[in-house]
Coordinates of C-alpha atoms in Angstrom, one line a residue:
M1 CA 23.0 -18.2 -39.1
K2 CA 19.9 -20.2 -40.0
F3 CA 17.7 -17.2 -39.1
I4 CA 19.8 -14.8 -41.4
K5 CA 19.8 -17.3 -44.2
W6 CA 16.0 -17.7 -44.4
G7 CA 15.6 -13.9 -43.9
V8 CA 17.7 -13.2 -47.0
V9 CA 15.8 -15.9 -49.0
Y10 CA 12.5 -14.4 -47.9
S11 CA 13.5 -10.9 -49.0
L12 CA 15.0 -11.9 -52.3
Y13 CA 11.9 -14.0 -53.1
Y14 CA 9.6 -11.0 -52.6
T15 CA 12.0 -8.7 -54.4
T16 CA 11.9 -10.9 -57.5
S17 CA 8.1 -11.2 -57.4
C18 CA 7.8 -7.5 -57.5
L19 CA 9.9 -6.9 -60.7
C20 CA 6.7 -6.1 -62.6
L21 CA 6.0 -3.2 -60.3
S22 CA 7.3 0.4 -60.8
P23 CA 10.9 1.1 -59.9
L24 CA 9.9 3.5 -57.1
F25 CA 7.6 0.9 -55.5
L26 CA 10.3 -1.7 -55.9
M27 CA 12.9 0.4 -54.2
E28 CA 10.5 1.2 -51.4
F29 CA 9.3 -2.4 -51.0
V30 CA 12.9 -3.7 -50.9
F31 CA 13.8 -1.0 -48.4
C32 CA 11.0 -1.9 -46.1
R33 CA 11.8 -5.6 -46.1
W34 CA 15.5 -5.1 -45.5
V35 CA 14.7 -2.6 -42.7
L36 CA 12.3 -5.1 -41.1
L37 CA 14.9 -7.9 -41.5
A38 CA 17.5 -5.6 -39.9
F39 CA 15.1 -4.9 -37.0
L40 CA 14.4 -8.6 -36.5
L41 CA 18.1 -9.3 -36.4
F42 CA 18.6 -6.4 -33.9
S43 CA 15.8 -7.7 -31.8
R44 CA 17.3 -11.1 -31.8
A45 CA 20.7 -9.8 -30.8
H46 CA 19.2 -7.6 -28.1
S47 CA 17.2 -10.5 -26.6
A48 CA 20.4 -12.6 -26.5
L49 CA 21.9 -10.0 -24.2
G50 CA 19.1 -10.3 -21.7
V51 CA 17.5 -13.1 -19.7
D52 CA 14.7 -14.9 -21.3
G53 CA 11.4 -15.4 -19.5
L54 CA 11.4 -12.4 -17.1
N55 CA 8.1 -11.0 -18.3
G56 CA 9.4 -7.6 -19.5
D57 CA 12.6 -7.3 -17.6
N58 CA 15.9 -8.1 -19.2
K59 CA 17.8 -9.0 -16.1
V60 CA 17.3 -10.7 -12.8
R61 CA 16.5 -8.4 -9.9
G62 CA 16.3 -11.0 -7.1
V63 CA 16.4 -11.8 -3.5
N64 CA 17.4 -15.0 -1.6
L65 CA 14.9 -16.7 0.6
G66 CA 17.7 -17.6 3.0
G67 CA 17.1 -19.2 6.4
W68 CA 13.8 -20.7 5.3
L69 CA 14.2 -24.2 3.8
V70 CA 17.9 -24.4 4.7
L71 CA 18.6 -23.0 8.2
E72 CA 21.4 -20.7 9.3
G73 CA 21.1 -19.9 13.0
W74 CA 22.5 -16.4 12.8
I75 CA 19.6 -15.4 10.6
K76 CA 17.0 -16.4 13.2
P77 CA 18.8 -17.4 16.4
S78 CA 15.5 -17.9 18.4
L79 CA 14.9 -21.2 16.5
F80 CA 17.6 -22.8 18.6
D81 CA 16.7 -21.2 22.0
G82 CA 14.8 -24.2 23.3
I83 CA 17.4 -26.9 22.8
P84 CA 18.7 -28.4 26.1
N85 CA 22.5 -28.1 26.4
G86 CA 22.3 -25.8 23.5
D87 CA 26.0 -24.9 23.8
M88 CA 26.8 -28.6 23.0
L89 CA 25.3 -29.1 19.6
D90 CA 26.8 -31.2 16.8
G91 CA 30.1 -29.8 15.7
T92 CA 30.8 -27.9 18.9
Q93 CA 34.5 -27.8 19.6
V94 CA 35.4 -28.7 23.2
Q95 CA 38.5 -29.2 25.4
F96 CA 38.9 -31.0 28.7
R97 CA 41.3 -30.2 31.5
S98 CA 41.8 -32.6 34.4
V99 CA 41.4 -30.6 37.6
S100 CA 43.7 -33.1 39.6
L101 CA 46.6 -33.1 37.1
N102 CA 46.0 -29.6 35.6
K103 CA 46.6 -31.2 32.2
Y104 CA 44.5 -31.3 29.0
V105 CA 43.2 -34.5 27.4
S106 CA 45.0 -35.0 24.1
A107 CA 44.6 -37.3 21.1
Q108 CA 48.2 -38.0 20.1
D109 CA 49.2 -36.9 16.6
G110 CA 45.6 -35.5 16.2
G111 CA 44.1 -39.0 16.2
G112 CA 44.8 -42.6 15.2
Q113 CA 46.8 -43.3 18.4
S114 CA 46.4 -43.3 22.1
V115 CA 44.9 -40.6 24.3
S116 CA 46.8 -38.9 27.1
V117 CA 46.2 -36.3 29.8
D118 CA 49.6 -34.5 29.6
R119 CA 49.3 -31.2 27.8
D120 CA 49.8 -27.9 29.5
V121 CA 48.5 -25.8 26.7
P122 CA 45.5 -26.9 24.4
S123 CA 45.7 -26.8 20.7
S124 CA 44.3 -28.9 17.8
W125 CA 45.2 -32.3 19.3
E126 CA 43.3 -31.3 22.5
T127 CA 40.2 -30.1 20.7
F128 CA 37.3 -32.5 19.9
R129 CA 34.2 -32.0 17.8
L130 CA 31.0 -33.3 19.3
W131 CA 28.6 -35.7 17.7
R132 CA 25.4 -35.4 19.8
V133 CA 23.5 -38.6 20.5
S134 CA 21.1 -37.2 23.0
E135 CA 20.9 -34.3 25.5
S136 CA 23.7 -35.8 27.6
D137 CA 25.3 -38.5 25.4
F138 CA 28.1 -37.6 23.0
Q139 CA 30.8 -38.9 20.7
F140 CA 34.1 -37.1 20.4
R141 CA 35.8 -36.7 17.0
T142 CA 39.5 -35.8 16.7
L143 CA 41.3 -33.5 14.4
K144 CA 42.0 -36.3 11.9
G145 CA 38.5 -37.7 12.1
Q146 CA 38.8 -40.7 14.5
F147 CA 36.6 -41.0 17.5
L148 CA 37.5 -41.5 21.1
S149 CA 36.7 -45.1 22.1
C150 CA 36.7 -47.2 25.3
D151 CA 36.2 -51.0 25.3
G152 CA 34.8 -51.2 28.8
V153 CA 35.6 -51.0 32.5
G154 CA 39.3 -50.8 33.2
A155 CA 40.2 -50.0 29.6
S156 CA 42.1 -47.0 28.4
V157 CA 40.6 -44.5 26.0
T158 CA 42.0 -44.5 22.5
A159 CA 41.4 -42.4 19.3
T160 CA 41.5 -45.1 16.7
S161 CA 37.8 -45.7 15.7
E162 CA 36.8 -44.6 12.3
S163 CA 33.1 -44.8 12.9
P164 CA 31.2 -44.3 16.2
S165 CA 28.9 -46.9 18.0
S166 CA 28.2 -47.7 21.6
T167 CA 31.9 -48.0 22.6
E168 CA 32.5 -44.5 21.3
T169 CA 29.5 -43.0 23.2
F170 CA 30.0 -41.3 26.5
H171 CA 27.6 -39.7 29.0
I172 CA 28.4 -36.2 30.3
E173 CA 27.3 -34.9 33.7
R174 CA 27.7 -31.1 34.1
N175 CA 27.5 -28.8 37.1
N176 CA 27.0 -25.0 37.0
N177 CA 30.7 -24.2 37.0
N178 CA 31.7 -25.9 33.7
R179 CA 32.9 -29.0 35.5
V180 CA 32.0 -32.3 34.0
H181 CA 32.2 -36.1 34.6
I182 CA 32.5 -38.5 31.7
K183 CA 31.2 -42.0 32.1
L184 CA 30.5 -45.2 30.1
S185 CA 27.0 -46.5 29.5
S186 CA 27.8 -49.1 32.2
G187 CA 28.1 -46.2 34.7
T188 CA 31.9 -46.3 35.2
Y189 CA 33.6 -42.9 35.3
L190 CA 36.7 -42.0 33.3
Q191 CA 39.6 -40.6 35.2
A192 CA 43.0 -39.0 34.6
S193 CA 45.4 -41.6 36.0
S194 CA 48.7 -40.8 37.7
G195 CA 50.4 -42.2 34.5
N196 CA 48.7 -39.5 32.4
E197 CA 46.2 -41.9 30.8
L198 CA 42.5 -41.6 30.4
T199 CA 41.0 -44.8 31.9
A200 CA 37.6 -46.2 32.8
D201 CA 38.2 -47.2 36.3
Y202 CA 37.3 -44.5 38.8
P203 CA 35.9 -46.2 41.9
G204 CA 32.5 -45.1 43.0
V205 CA 30.8 -41.7 42.2
P206 CA 33.0 -38.6 42.1
G207 CA 32.0 -35.3 43.7
W208 CA 32.8 -31.9 42.2
D209 CA 36.0 -31.3 44.1
D210 CA 39.5 -31.7 42.7
N211 CA 39.4 -35.4 42.0
A212 CA 40.7 -37.5 39.1
A213 CA 37.3 -38.0 37.5
T214 CA 36.4 -34.3 37.3
F215 CA 37.3 -32.2 34.3
E216 CA 36.8 -28.6 33.3
I217 CA 35.1 -28.2 29.9
T218 CA 35.9 -25.3 27.6
I219 CA 33.6 -24.5 24.7
V220 CA 36.1 -23.4 22.0
A221 CA 33.5 -22.9 19.3
N222 CA 29.8 -23.3 19.0
T223 CA 29.3 -21.8 15.6
L224 CA 27.4 -24.5 13.6
H225 CA 23.6 -23.8 13.8
G226 CA 22.1 -25.5 10.8
D227 CA 19.4 -28.1 10.0
Y228 CA 21.4 -30.9 11.4
Q229 CA 22.1 -29.2 14.7
L230 CA 18.5 -28.1 15.2
A231 CA 16.9 -31.4 14.3
N232 CA 19.4 -33.5 16.3
G233 CA 19.4 -31.1 19.2
Y234 CA 15.6 -31.0 19.7
G235 CA 14.8 -34.6 18.6
H236 CA 12.4 -35.5 15.9
D237 CA 9.0 -34.6 17.4
K238 CA 10.0 -31.2 18.8
A239 CA 12.1 -30.3 15.8
K240 CA 9.1 -31.1 13.5
E241 CA 7.0 -28.7 15.6
V242 CA 9.6 -25.9 15.5
L243 CA 10.3 -26.3 11.7
S244 CA 6.6 -26.6 10.7
K245 CA 5.8 -23.3 12.5
H246 CA 8.9 -21.6 11.0
R247 CA 8.3 -22.8 7.4
S248 CA 4.6 -21.8 7.4
S249 CA 5.2 -18.3 8.9
Y250 CA 8.6 -17.1 7.8
I251 CA 7.8 -16.7 4.1
R252 CA 4.2 -16.0 3.1
P253 CA 2.3 -14.9 -0.1
E254 CA 2.3 -11.3 1.1
D255 CA 6.1 -11.4 0.9
F256 CA 5.9 -12.0 -2.8
Q257 CA 3.4 -9.2 -3.2
F258 CA 5.9 -6.9 -1.4
L259 CA 8.7 -8.0 -3.6
Y260 CA 6.6 -7.6 -6.8
E261 CA 5.7 -4.1 -5.8
H262 CA 9.3 -3.2 -5.4
G263 CA 10.5 -4.5 -8.7
I264 CA 12.0 -7.8 -7.6
N265 CA 11.3 -10.4 -10.3
T266 CA 13.1 -13.5 -9.0
V267 CA 13.6 -15.4 -5.8
R268 CA 16.6 -17.7 -5.3
I269 CA 15.5 -20.5 -3.0
P270 CA 18.2 -22.5 -1.1
V271 CA 17.2 -26.1 -0.5
G272 CA 18.9 -29.1 1.1
W273 CA 19.6 -32.4 -0.4
W274 CA 17.0 -34.1 1.9
I275 CA 14.2 -32.4 0.0
A276 CA 14.4 -35.1 -2.6
E277 CA 13.4 -37.7 0.0
D278 CA 10.5 -35.6 1.4
P279 CA 8.2 -36.2 3.3
N280 CA 10.3 -38.8 5.1
P281 CA 14.0 -37.8 4.8
P282 CA 16.7 -39.7 6.7
A283 CA 17.3 -38.8 10.4
P284 CA 17.6 -36.3 11.8
Y285 CA 16.1 -34.2 8.9
I286 CA 12.5 -33.2 9.1
G287 CA 10.1 -33.4 6.1
G288 CA 8.0 -30.6 4.8
S289 CA 10.4 -28.4 2.8
L290 CA 9.1 -29.8 -0.5
A291 CA 5.5 -28.5 0.2
S292 CA 7.0 -25.1 1.0
L293 CA 8.9 -25.1 -2.2
D294 CA 5.8 -25.9 -4.1
D295 CA 4.1 -23.0 -2.4
A296 CA 6.9 -20.6 -3.4
F297 CA 6.4 -21.6 -7.0
S298 CA 2.7 -21.0 -6.8
W299 CA 3.2 -17.6 -5.2
A300 CA 5.8 -16.6 -7.7
Q301 CA 3.6 -17.5 -10.6
A302 CA 0.7 -15.5 -9.1
Y303 CA 2.9 -12.4 -9.0
N304 CA 4.6 -13.0 -12.4
M305 CA 7.9 -13.8 -10.8
K306 CA 10.5 -16.5 -11.3
C307 CA 12.3 -19.0 -9.1
I308 CA 15.9 -20.2 -9.0
I309 CA 16.3 -23.5 -7.0
D310 CA 19.7 -23.5 -5.4
L311 CA 21.1 -26.7 -4.0
H312 CA 22.6 -25.0 -0.9
A313 CA 23.3 -28.1 1.2
A314 CA 24.8 -31.2 -0.5
P315 CA 25.2 -34.5 1.2
G316 CA 28.5 -34.6 3.2
S317 CA 28.8 -30.8 2.9
Q318 CA 30.6 -29.0 0.1
N319 CA 32.2 -26.4 2.4
G320 CA 31.9 -27.5 6.1
M321 CA 29.6 -24.6 7.0
E322 CA 26.3 -24.6 8.7
H323 CA 24.4 -23.5 5.6
S324 CA 25.6 -26.7 3.9
S325 CA 24.3 -28.7 6.8
S326 CA 27.7 -29.9 7.9
R327 CA 27.4 -32.0 11.0
D328 CA 30.8 -31.1 12.5
G329 CA 32.5 -28.7 10.1
S330 CA 33.9 -31.4 7.8
T331 CA 33.8 -31.2 4.0
D332 CA 33.1 -34.7 2.9
W333 CA 31.2 -34.2 -0.3
P334 CA 34.1 -34.1 -2.8
T335 CA 35.8 -37.2 -1.3
S336 CA 32.8 -39.5 -1.7
P337 CA 31.6 -40.6 -5.1
A338 CA 28.4 -41.7 -3.4
Y339 CA 27.7 -38.2 -2.2
I340 CA 28.3 -36.7 -5.6
S341 CA 26.0 -39.3 -7.2
Q342 CA 23.4 -38.6 -4.6
S343 CA 23.6 -34.8 -5.4
L344 CA 23.0 -35.5 -9.1
D345 CA 20.0 -37.6 -8.0
V346 CA 18.7 -34.5 -6.2
I347 CA 19.2 -32.4 -9.4
E348 CA 17.3 -35.1 -11.3
F349 CA 14.4 -34.9 -8.8
L350 CA 14.2 -31.1 -8.9
A351 CA 14.5 -30.8 -12.7
S352 CA 11.9 -33.5 -13.3
R353 CA 9.5 -31.9 -10.8
Y354 CA 9.9 -28.2 -11.8
G355 CA 11.5 -28.4 -15.3
N356 CA 8.3 -27.4 -17.1
H357 CA 6.9 -25.1 -14.4
P358 CA 6.2 -21.7 -15.8
A359 CA 7.8 -20.0 -12.8
L360 CA 11.1 -21.8 -13.1
L361 CA 14.0 -19.7 -14.3
G362 CA 17.0 -21.9 -13.4
I363 CA 18.5 -24.5 -11.2
E364 CA 21.8 -23.8 -9.3
L365 CA 23.7 -27.1 -9.1
L366 CA 25.7 -26.3 -5.9
N367 CA 26.2 -23.4 -3.6
E368 CA 29.6 -22.2 -2.6
P369 CA 31.9 -25.2 -3.0
S370 CA 35.1 -24.7 -1.0
A371 CA 38.2 -24.0 -3.0
S372 CA 40.3 -25.7 -0.4
G373 CA 38.2 -28.8 -0.2
V374 CA 36.8 -29.3 -3.7
S375 CA 39.1 -29.7 -6.7
L376 CA 38.2 -28.0 -10.0
D377 CA 38.3 -31.3 -11.9
I378 CA 35.7 -32.9 -9.5
L379 CA 33.5 -29.7 -9.6
V380 CA 33.5 -29.3 -13.4
S381 CA 32.7 -33.0 -13.8
Y382 CA 29.8 -32.6 -11.5
Y383 CA 28.6 -29.4 -13.1
S384 CA 28.8 -31.0 -16.6
K385 CA 26.7 -34.0 -15.5
G386 CA 24.2 -31.7 -13.7
Y387 CA 23.9 -29.6 -16.8
Q388 CA 22.9 -32.5 -18.9
I389 CA 20.4 -33.7 -16.3
V390 CA 18.6 -30.3 -16.3
R391 CA 18.7 -30.3 -20.1
N392 CA 17.0 -33.7 -20.2
H393 CA 14.0 -32.0 -18.6
S394 CA 14.2 -28.4 -19.9
S395 CA 15.8 -26.9 -23.0
T396 CA 15.5 -23.4 -21.7
A397 CA 16.0 -23.4 -17.9
Y398 CA 19.2 -21.6 -16.9
V399 CA 21.9 -23.9 -15.4
I400 CA 23.7 -21.9 -12.7
V401 CA 27.2 -22.9 -11.5
C402 CA 28.6 -21.2 -8.4
Q403 CA 32.2 -20.2 -8.2
R404 CA 34.4 -21.8 -5.6
I405 CA 34.7 -19.8 -2.4
G406 CA 38.2 -19.1 -1.1
N407 CA 41.3 -18.8 -3.3
A408 CA 39.7 -19.4 -6.7
D409 CA 39.2 -17.2 -9.8
P410 CA 35.7 -17.4 -11.3
L411 CA 37.3 -17.3 -14.7
E412 CA 38.2 -20.9 -14.2
L413 CA 34.6 -21.8 -14.9
Y414 CA 34.7 -19.9 -18.2
H415 CA 37.6 -22.0 -19.3
A416 CA 35.7 -25.2 -18.5
S417 CA 33.4 -27.1 -20.8
I418 CA 30.1 -27.3 -18.8
G419 CA 27.3 -26.8 -21.3
L420 CA 26.3 -25.2 -24.6
S421 CA 23.4 -22.9 -23.7
N422 CA 21.9 -20.9 -20.9
V423 CA 24.8 -21.4 -18.5
V424 CA 25.3 -18.8 -15.7
V425 CA 28.2 -18.4 -13.3
D426 CA 27.3 -17.2 -9.8
L427 CA 29.6 -14.9 -7.9
H428 CA 29.1 -13.9 -4.3
Y429 CA 30.3 -10.4 -3.4
Y430 CA 30.6 -9.3 0.2
N431 CA 32.8 -6.5 1.7
L432 CA 33.1 -8.7 4.7
F433 CA 34.6 -11.9 6.0
D434 CA 38.1 -10.8 5.1
D435 CA 40.7 -8.7 7.0
F436 CA 41.1 -6.8 3.7
F437 CA 37.9 -4.9 4.4
A438 CA 38.3 -4.5 8.2
N439 CA 39.6 -0.9 8.2
M440 CA 38.1 0.5 5.1
S441 CA 36.2 3.8 5.2
T442 CA 32.9 4.5 3.6
S443 CA 34.6 6.0 0.5
E444 CA 37.1 3.2 0.3
N445 CA 34.4 0.5 0.3
I446 CA 32.5 2.4 -2.4
Q447 CA 35.6 2.9 -4.5
F448 CA 36.4 -0.8 -4.2
I449 CA 32.9 -1.6 -5.6
H450 CA 33.4 0.8 -8.6
K451 CA 36.9 -0.2 -9.4
S452 CA 37.6 -3.8 -8.4
R453 CA 34.1 -5.3 -8.6
Q454 CA 33.2 -3.4 -11.7
T455 CA 36.4 -4.4 -13.5
Q456 CA 35.7 -8.1 -12.8
V457 CA 32.1 -7.9 -13.8
E458 CA 33.0 -6.2 -17.1
S459 CA 35.7 -8.7 -17.8
L460 CA 33.4 -11.6 -17.2
N461 CA 30.6 -10.0 -19.2
A462 CA 33.0 -9.7 -22.1
A463 CA 34.3 -13.3 -21.8
N464 CA 33.1 -15.8 -24.4
G465 CA 31.0 -18.0 -22.1
P466 CA 28.3 -18.0 -19.4
L467 CA 26.3 -15.1 -18.2
V468 CA 27.3 -13.4 -14.9
F469 CA 25.1 -13.5 -11.8
I470 CA 25.9 -11.8 -8.5
G471 CA 23.8 -14.4 -6.6
E472 CA 24.6 -13.0 -3.2
W473 CA 25.4 -9.5 -1.9
V474 CA 24.4 -7.4 1.1
N475 CA 24.1 -3.8 2.1
E476 CA 26.4 -4.3 5.0
W477 CA 30.1 -3.8 5.6
S478 CA 32.7 -3.4 8.4
V479 CA 32.3 0.4 8.7
A480 CA 31.6 1.4 12.3
N481 CA 28.7 3.8 12.9
G482 CA 27.8 4.3 9.2
S483 CA 25.1 6.8 8.6
Q484 CA 21.9 6.2 6.7
M485 CA 23.4 8.3 3.8
D486 CA 26.6 6.1 3.9
Y487 CA 24.5 3.0 3.5
Q488 CA 22.4 4.5 0.8
E489 CA 25.6 5.4 -1.2
F490 CA 27.1 2.0 -0.6
G491 CA 23.9 0.3 -1.7
R492 CA 23.6 2.5 -4.8
A493 CA 27.1 1.7 -5.8
Q494 CA 26.4 -2.0 -5.5
L495 CA 23.1 -1.7 -7.4
D496 CA 24.9 0.2 -10.2
V497 CA 27.8 -2.3 -10.6
Y498 CA 26.0 -5.6 -9.9
G499 CA 23.1 -4.4 -12.1
S500 CA 25.6 -4.4 -15.0
A501 CA 26.1 -8.2 -14.6
S502 CA 24.7 -9.9 -17.7
F503 CA 22.3 -12.1 -15.8
G504 CA 21.6 -9.8 -12.8
W505 CA 21.7 -10.0 -9.0
A506 CA 20.0 -11.4 -5.9
Y507 CA 20.2 -9.9 -2.5
W508 CA 21.0 -11.9 0.7
T509 CA 18.4 -12.1 2.3
L510 CA 14.7 -11.2 2.3
K511 CA 14.5 -11.5 6.1
N512 CA 17.1 -11.5 8.8
D513 CA 17.4 -10.6 12.5
R514 CA 20.3 -8.4 11.5
N515 CA 18.7 -5.4 10.0
H516 CA 21.1 -4.5 7.2
W517 CA 21.1 -8.1 5.9
D518 CA 17.3 -7.8 5.7
L519 CA 16.1 -6.6 2.3
E520 CA 12.6 -5.8 3.6
W521 CA 14.0 -3.7 6.4
N522 CA 16.4 -1.9 4.0
I523 CA 13.6 -0.9 1.7
K524 CA 11.1 0.1 4.4
N525 CA 13.7 2.2 6.2
N526 CA 15.1 3.8 3.0
Y527 CA 18.6 2.3 3.5
L528 CA 18.5 0.6 0.1
Q529 CA 16.9 2.6 -2.7
L530 CA 15.7 0.5 -5.5
G531 CA 14.0 3.5 -7.1
Q532 CA 10.6 1.8 -7.6
K533 CA 7.0 2.2 -6.7
S534 CA 4.0 0.0 -6.5
L535 CA 2.5 -1.0 -9.8
P536 CA -1.1 -0.5 -10.7
A537 CA -1.7 -4.0 -11.8
R538 CA 0.0 -7.4 -12.0
G539 CA 1.5 -9.0 -15.0
Y540 CA 3.5 -6.1 -16.5
G541 CA 6.7 -6.2 -14.6
Y542 CA 8.7 -3.2 -13.5
L543 CA 10.0 -0.9 -16.3
D544 CA 13.6 -0.6 -15.1
A545 CA 16.3 0.3 -17.6
G546 CA 15.8 -3.0 -19.4
G547 CA 12.1 -2.6 -19.4
L548 CA 12.4 0.9 -20.8
Q549 CA 14.7 -0.5 -23.6
N550 CA 12.0 -3.0 -24.5
K551 CA 9.4 -0.3 -24.5
Q552 CA 11.5 1.8 -26.8
I553 CA 12.2 -1.1 -29.1
R554 CA 8.4 -1.7 -29.4
S555 CA 8.0 1.9 -30.3
Y556 CA 10.7 1.6 -33.0
F557 CA 9.0 -1.5 -34.3
L558 CA 5.7 0.4 -34.6
L559 CA 7.5 3.3 -36.4
L560 CA 9.0 0.9 -38.9
V561 CA 5.7 -0.9 -39.5
S562 CA 4.0 2.5 -40.0
S563 CA 6.7 3.7 -42.4
C564 CA 6.5 0.6 -44.5
S565 CA 2.7 0.8 -44.5
Y566 CA 3.0 4.3 -45.7
F567 CA 5.2 3.4 -48.6
Y568 CA 2.9 0.5 -49.6
L569 CA -0.3 2.5 -49.3
R570 CA 1.2 5.4 -51.2
Q571 CA 1.9 3.1 -54.1
I572 CA -1.4 1.4 -54.4
L573 CA -3.7 4.4 -53.8

């Protein structure tokens, strides 16, 4: 309104000043000024529909640098290959069956009570999550969160301890047939007693035959392969060697050149909370990720690209998954005011360090909070505080808030009061991870994109609130034996629909051991057709539909200026 007000005053002033001129000149002069004013208003409205700061593009065409500064073992499994007892990392779920009683060890009521060896069939009470202390020393966490504990020789094992220490630490001996012995630090072995208790009183050293101190171990799940598992599995020195090599080689300046040449204008960079304490983060985390992030900003600036910093792993974990660096699958972030406060400190650190950097486009306050674990009230409060922190350091950086994953509607964030300007809601779209997609054909997957996804994007675009960002998507599905043409059509449908999101999109990921998740592989092998070619020089950005619009607008501007100049010159000559 302020812009319109002064534009009107400006035009009226010059209209009045020209009353002494001929009527024809006056009409032409007023016409020119009102046309110019209309053009300026149109340009302002047009720019409001785009994303500021993208150097010629009007929307984000991005890629995630996943698996780089926050690890996900499935992206590059070889990082974990050298860990001794690698099937017993932090968070691994195990069960123990006594070979003498043929019964399973069980924490009664899931924890908080005694431990027995009396179950014929294992379930949740009989499943324990490992906390790894060393290659052979472990702590065992129950379903409800308590730890198995033994006070010493002759004592029974209980499941009542809320935090582990020496009395909750047990040594595991394994043979080649998944049989184990469990003993105390004193050297005394646990056994399944005739009374179905687990006691520290086996006499002597057991063999591997069917004796009371021998158990069969079952690895129920070994799915967590994140930063915590790698660092704690290798130990500090070896982990530092592995991660230093990975960070320096996985993403390089030439990757930014490749992205630039294929029209990618933004990188979304997942980071973990420990980056704020670099170079000496708390154990077991390894420093060095901050220097890599600095490099990414420099490379992005060199290629006229932008960066989104994404807090992918919050302290305590916001979703219990490996990419949030959960130690054992627990979601403790929302239950701890200290963890939430620490997360805001991380946002403060990132905003103060990069808030004025020319390559910064935005800061994402939290990735994929769990709908089942994180209440909307807690999340909105956190987002609102995070927004203000970013604004304290930048008036223009986009503040990105991620939808809750699981049973949650992204519209809930449009109804929340988070911030006044440059707020973006991040949605993650995968035709995976749900039985709904399991038996879909190629055409049904594509139809789902064009109907269901497009309807939601259009609805959110039209909502009175934040911009829409498809911050993660992939050219992969559950279709068996899809042809190259099938993938091309699926990719094209996603590019068309996600390209209509008001903020844009970012592919997951740039590099991946699984080919179809790898943007570089998709482009080089013509599975994903971005429709772009190398540019002759840096600094101009790719002229996609938005760039073409900008070019046309500049042409209209020149035409208007030329027309007004003609009217003016015709009058004075």
